[in-house]
mmCIF file of C-alpha atoms in Angstrom:
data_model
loop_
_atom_site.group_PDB
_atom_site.id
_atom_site.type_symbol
_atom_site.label_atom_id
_atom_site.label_comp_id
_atom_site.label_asym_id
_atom_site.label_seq_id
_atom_site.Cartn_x
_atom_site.Cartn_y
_atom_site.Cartn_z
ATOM 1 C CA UNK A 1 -18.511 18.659 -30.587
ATOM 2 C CA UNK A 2 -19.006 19.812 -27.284
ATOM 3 C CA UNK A 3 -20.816 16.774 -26.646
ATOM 4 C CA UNK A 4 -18.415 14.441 -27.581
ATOM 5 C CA UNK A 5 -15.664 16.678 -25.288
ATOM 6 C CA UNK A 6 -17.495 16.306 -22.244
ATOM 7 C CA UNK A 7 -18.014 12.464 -22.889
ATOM 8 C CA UNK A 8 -14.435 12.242 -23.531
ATOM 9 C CA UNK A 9 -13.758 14.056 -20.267
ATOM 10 C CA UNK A 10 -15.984 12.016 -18.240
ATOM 11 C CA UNK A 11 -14.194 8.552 -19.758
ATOM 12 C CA UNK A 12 -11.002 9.713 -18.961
ATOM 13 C CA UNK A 13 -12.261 10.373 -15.316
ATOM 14 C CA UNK A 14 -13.672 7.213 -15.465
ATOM 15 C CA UNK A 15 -10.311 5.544 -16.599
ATOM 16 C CA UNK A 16 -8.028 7.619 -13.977
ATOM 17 C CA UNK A 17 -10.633 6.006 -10.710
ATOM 18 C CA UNK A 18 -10.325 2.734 -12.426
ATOM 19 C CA UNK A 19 -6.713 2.706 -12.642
ATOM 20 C CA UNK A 20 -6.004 4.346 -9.536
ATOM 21 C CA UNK A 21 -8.005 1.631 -7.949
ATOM 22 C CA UNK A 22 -6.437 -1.107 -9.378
ATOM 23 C CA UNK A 23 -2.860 0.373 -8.428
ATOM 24 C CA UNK A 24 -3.639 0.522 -5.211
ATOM 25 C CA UNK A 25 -4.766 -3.085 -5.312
ATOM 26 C CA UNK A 26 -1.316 -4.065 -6.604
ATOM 27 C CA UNK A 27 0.444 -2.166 -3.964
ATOM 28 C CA UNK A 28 -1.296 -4.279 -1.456
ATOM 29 C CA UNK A 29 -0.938 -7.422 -2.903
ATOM 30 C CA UNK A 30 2.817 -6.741 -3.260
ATOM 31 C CA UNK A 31 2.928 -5.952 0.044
ATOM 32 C CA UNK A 32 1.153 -8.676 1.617
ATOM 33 C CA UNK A 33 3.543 -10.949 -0.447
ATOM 34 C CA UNK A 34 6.890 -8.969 0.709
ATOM 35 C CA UNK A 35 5.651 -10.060 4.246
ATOM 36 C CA UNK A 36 4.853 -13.756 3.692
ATOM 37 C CA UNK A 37 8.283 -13.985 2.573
ATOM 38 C CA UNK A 38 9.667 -12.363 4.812
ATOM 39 C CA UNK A 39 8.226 -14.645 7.946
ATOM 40 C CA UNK A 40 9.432 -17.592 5.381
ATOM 41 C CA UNK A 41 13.255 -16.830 4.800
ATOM 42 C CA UNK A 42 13.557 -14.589 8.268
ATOM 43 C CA UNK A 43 15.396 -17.147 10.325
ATOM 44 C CA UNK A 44 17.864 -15.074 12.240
ATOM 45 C CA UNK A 45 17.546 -15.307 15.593
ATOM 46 C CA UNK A 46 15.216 -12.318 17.793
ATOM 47 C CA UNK A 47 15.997 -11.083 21.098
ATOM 48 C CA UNK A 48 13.820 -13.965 23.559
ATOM 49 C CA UNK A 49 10.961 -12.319 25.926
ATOM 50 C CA UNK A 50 11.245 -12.307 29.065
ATOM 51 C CA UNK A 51 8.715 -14.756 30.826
ATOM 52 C CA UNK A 52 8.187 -15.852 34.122
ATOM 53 C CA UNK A 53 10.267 -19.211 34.907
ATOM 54 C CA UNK A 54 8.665 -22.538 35.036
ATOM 55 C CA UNK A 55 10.394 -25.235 35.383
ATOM 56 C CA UNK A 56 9.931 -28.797 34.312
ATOM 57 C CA UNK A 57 9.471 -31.270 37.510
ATOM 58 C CA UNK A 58 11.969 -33.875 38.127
ATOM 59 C CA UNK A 59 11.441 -37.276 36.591
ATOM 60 C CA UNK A 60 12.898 -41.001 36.148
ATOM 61 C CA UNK A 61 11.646 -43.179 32.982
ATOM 62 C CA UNK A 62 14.364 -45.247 30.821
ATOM 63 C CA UNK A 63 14.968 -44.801 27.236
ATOM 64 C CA UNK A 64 14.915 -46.484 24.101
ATOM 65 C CA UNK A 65 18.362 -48.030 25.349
ATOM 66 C CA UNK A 66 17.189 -49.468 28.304
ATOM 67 C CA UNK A 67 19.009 -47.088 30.132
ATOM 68 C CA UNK A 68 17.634 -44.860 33.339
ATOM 69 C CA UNK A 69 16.732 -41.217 32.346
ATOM 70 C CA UNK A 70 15.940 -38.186 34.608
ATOM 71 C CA UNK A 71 16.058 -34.422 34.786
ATOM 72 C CA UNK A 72 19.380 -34.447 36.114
ATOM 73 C CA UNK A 73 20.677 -36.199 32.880
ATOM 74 C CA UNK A 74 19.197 -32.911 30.827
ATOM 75 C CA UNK A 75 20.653 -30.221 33.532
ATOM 76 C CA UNK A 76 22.826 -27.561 31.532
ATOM 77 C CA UNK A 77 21.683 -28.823 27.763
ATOM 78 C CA UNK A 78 19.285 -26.809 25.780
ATOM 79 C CA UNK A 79 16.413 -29.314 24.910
ATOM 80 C CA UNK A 80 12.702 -30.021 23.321
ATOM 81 C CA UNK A 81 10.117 -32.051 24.345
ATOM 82 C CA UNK A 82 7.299 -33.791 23.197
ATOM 83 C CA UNK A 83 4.718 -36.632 23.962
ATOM 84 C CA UNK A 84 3.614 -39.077 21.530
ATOM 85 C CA UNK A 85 2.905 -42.515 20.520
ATOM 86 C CA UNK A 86 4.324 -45.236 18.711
ATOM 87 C CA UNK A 87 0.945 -46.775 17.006
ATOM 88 C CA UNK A 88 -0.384 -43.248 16.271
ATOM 89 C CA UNK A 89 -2.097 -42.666 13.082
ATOM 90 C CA UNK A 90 -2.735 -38.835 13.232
ATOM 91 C CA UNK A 91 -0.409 -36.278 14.398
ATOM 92 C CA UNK A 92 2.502 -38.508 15.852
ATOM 93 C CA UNK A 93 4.326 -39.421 12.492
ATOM 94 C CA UNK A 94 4.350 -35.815 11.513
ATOM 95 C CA UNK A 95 5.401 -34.514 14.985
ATOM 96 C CA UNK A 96 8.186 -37.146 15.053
ATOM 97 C CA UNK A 97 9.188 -36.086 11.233
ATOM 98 C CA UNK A 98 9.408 -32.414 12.122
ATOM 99 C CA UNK A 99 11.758 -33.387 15.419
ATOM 100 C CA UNK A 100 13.735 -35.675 13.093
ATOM 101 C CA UNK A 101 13.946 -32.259 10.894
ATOM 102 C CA UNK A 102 15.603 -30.553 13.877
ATOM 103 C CA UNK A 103 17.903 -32.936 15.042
ATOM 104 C CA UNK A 104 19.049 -32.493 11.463
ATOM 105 C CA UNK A 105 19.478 -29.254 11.352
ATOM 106 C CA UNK A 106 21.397 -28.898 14.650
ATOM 107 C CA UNK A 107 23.190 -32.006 13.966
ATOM 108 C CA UNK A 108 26.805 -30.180 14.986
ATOM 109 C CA UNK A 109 24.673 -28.311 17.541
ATOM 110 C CA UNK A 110 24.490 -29.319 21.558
ATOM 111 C CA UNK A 111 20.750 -29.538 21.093
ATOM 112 C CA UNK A 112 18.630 -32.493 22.927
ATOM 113 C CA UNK A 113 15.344 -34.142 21.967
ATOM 114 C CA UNK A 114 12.748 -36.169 24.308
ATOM 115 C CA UNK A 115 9.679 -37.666 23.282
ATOM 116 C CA UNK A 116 7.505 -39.278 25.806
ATOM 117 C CA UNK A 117 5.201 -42.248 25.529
ATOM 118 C CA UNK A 118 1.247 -41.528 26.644
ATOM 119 C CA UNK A 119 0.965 -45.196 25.799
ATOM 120 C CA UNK A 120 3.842 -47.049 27.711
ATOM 121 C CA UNK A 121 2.175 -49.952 28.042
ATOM 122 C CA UNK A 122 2.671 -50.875 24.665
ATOM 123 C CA UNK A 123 5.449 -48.604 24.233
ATOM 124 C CA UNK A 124 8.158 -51.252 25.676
ATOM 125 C CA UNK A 125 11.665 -50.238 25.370
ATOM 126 C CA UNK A 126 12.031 -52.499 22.354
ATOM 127 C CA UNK A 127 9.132 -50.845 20.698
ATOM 128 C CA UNK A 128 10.200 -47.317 21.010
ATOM 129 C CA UNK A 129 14.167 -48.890 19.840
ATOM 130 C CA UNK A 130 12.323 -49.472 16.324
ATOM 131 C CA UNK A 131 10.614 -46.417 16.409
ATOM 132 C CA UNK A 132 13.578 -44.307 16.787
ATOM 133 C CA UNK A 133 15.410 -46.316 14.390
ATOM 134 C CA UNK A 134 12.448 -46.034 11.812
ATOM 135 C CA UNK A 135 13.073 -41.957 12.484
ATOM 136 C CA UNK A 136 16.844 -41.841 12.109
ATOM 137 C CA UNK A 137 16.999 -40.983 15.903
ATOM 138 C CA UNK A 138 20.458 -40.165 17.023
ATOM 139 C CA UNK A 139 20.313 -42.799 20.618
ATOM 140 C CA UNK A 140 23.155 -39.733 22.058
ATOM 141 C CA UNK A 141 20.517 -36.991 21.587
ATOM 142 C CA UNK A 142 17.457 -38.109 21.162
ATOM 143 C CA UNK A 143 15.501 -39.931 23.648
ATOM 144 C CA UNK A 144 12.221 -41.739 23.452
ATOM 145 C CA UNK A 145 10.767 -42.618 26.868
ATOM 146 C CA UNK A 146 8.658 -45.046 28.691
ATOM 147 C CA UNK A 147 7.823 -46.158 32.626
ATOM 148 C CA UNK A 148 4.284 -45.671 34.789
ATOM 149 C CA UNK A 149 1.398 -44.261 32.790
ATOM 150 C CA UNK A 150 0.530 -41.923 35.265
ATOM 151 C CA UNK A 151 3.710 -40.395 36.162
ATOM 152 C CA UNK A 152 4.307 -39.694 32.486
ATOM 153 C CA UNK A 153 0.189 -38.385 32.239
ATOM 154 C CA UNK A 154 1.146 -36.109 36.080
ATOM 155 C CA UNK A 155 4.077 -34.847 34.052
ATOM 156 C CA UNK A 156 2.374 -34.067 30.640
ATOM 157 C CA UNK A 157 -0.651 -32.008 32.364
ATOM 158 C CA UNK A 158 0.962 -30.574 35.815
ATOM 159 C CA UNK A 159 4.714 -30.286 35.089
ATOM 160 C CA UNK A 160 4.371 -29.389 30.887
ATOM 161 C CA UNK A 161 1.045 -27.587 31.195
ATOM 162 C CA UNK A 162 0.132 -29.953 27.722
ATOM 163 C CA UNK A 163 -2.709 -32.167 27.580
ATOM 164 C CA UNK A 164 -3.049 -36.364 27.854
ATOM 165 C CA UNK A 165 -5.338 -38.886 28.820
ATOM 166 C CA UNK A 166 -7.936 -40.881 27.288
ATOM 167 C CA UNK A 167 -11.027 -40.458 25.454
ATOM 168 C CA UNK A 168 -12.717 -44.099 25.768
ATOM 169 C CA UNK A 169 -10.088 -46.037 23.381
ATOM 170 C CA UNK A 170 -8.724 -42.739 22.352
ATOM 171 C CA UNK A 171 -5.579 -41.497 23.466
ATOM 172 C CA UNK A 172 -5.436 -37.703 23.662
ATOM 173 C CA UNK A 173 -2.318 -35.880 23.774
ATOM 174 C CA UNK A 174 -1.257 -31.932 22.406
ATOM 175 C CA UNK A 175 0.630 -31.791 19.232
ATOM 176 C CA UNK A 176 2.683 -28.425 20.738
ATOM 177 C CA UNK A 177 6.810 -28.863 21.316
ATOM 178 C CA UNK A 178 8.138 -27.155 24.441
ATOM 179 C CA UNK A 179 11.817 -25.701 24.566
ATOM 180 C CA UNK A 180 13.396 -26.394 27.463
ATOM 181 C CA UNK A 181 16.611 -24.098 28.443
ATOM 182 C CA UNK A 182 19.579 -25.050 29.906
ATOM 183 C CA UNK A 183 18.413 -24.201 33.125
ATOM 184 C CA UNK A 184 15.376 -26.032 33.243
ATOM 185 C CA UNK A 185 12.852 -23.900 32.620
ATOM 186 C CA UNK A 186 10.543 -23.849 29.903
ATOM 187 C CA UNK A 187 11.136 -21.396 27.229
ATOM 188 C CA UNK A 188 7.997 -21.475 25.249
ATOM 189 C CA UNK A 189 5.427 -23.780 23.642
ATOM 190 C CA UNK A 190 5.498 -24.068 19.471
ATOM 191 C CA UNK A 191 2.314 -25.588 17.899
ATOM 192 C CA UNK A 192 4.243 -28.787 15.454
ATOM 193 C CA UNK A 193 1.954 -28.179 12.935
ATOM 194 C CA UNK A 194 2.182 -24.484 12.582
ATOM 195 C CA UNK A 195 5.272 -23.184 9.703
ATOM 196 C CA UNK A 196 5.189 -19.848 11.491
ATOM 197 C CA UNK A 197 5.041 -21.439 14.940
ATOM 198 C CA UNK A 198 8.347 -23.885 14.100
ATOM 199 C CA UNK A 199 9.933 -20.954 12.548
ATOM 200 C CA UNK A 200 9.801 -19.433 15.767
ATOM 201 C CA UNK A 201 11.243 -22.712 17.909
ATOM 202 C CA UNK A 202 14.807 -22.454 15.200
ATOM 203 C CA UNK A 203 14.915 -19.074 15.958
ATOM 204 C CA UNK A 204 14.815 -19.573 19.589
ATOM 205 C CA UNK A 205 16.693 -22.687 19.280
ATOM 206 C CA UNK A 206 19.617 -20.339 17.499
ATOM 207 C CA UNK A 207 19.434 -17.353 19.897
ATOM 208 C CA UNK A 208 19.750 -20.010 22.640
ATOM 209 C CA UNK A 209 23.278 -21.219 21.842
ATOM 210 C CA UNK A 210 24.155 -17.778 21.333
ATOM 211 C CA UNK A 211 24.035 -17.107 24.871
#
């Protein structure tokens, strides 16, 4: 009988590390899923860091319109940039789909989008006008822009800090988004295929207004 107590007593043991083990499992699975969610559904916006000012260069290319467009034309409007092109088969459909996704969502908001061309040479104005018609572009607020190759390539690398040029046939160019602010600077630099990374650019986007 004694036997059998002390084998009883050494189960239960047995039973209470098991299932103290396995709570504690729970508890950090439920945890870890409390803070996906939260990073999903948090889109209030944060208080911006502070960061030392760079500014984006001046610059002159035209539109999808035809029409002449510089930094001056973007002075005082909160904007974000990009650089693409039109015959793209990787990353440029879904970079243009997630900035079609913002002017969306900011639709009654004085927010401003410009995508540049790496490949103007086939990116006529014509070209890019079916492009941003394909997208849904809004002509008032979105711009898609063309003009000399290596301005647009100077302004990409030295003025952006993002990368473009060519790889043999290949044409190279960063999938990131900038925000620019109303005073010209650049805000920060959001990765277009990152959730957590676009998260961020509504939530700067939305503290931006604010101010």
């Amino acid at each position: 009988m004694e036997a059998q107590a002390d084998n009883a007593t050494k189960m239960g043991r047995k039973l209470d590390k098991s299932t103290l083990i396995w709570i504690a499992l729970g508890a950090i699975i439920i945890a870890i899923t409390g803070i996906n969610l939260w990073s999903v559904f948090d889109t209030e916006p944060e208080a911006l860091t502070e960061t030392v000012a760079v500014s984006v260069p001046d610059f002159s290319l035209t539109n999808q319109q035809g029409e002449p467009l510089g930094l001056s034309d973007m002075a005082g409007k909160i904007w974000v940039a990009d650089f693409i092109f039109t015959s793209c088969p990787t990353i440029c459909p879904a970079m243009t789909q997630e900035m079609t996704r913002l002017q969306s969502e900011f639709v009654a908001d004085p927010v401003y989008f410009v995508s540049f061309s790496v490949d103007p040479k086939r990116d006529t104005v014509d070209v890019l006008s079916r492009y941003a018609t394909a997208y849904g572009a809004d002509n008032r607020r979105w711009h898609f822009l063309t003009g000399d190759k290596t301005k647009i390539y100077q302004l990409a690398e030295q003025g952006f800090s993002l990368a473009a040029g060519h790889n043999g046939s290949e044409i190279l160019h960063s999938p990131r988004f900038v925000l620019v602010k109303a005073d010209g600077n650049i805000h920060d630099y959001y990765d277009s295929r990152s959730k957590p990374a676009m998260l961020r650019l509504r939530r700067d986007v939305k503290t931006l207004l604010r101010k």
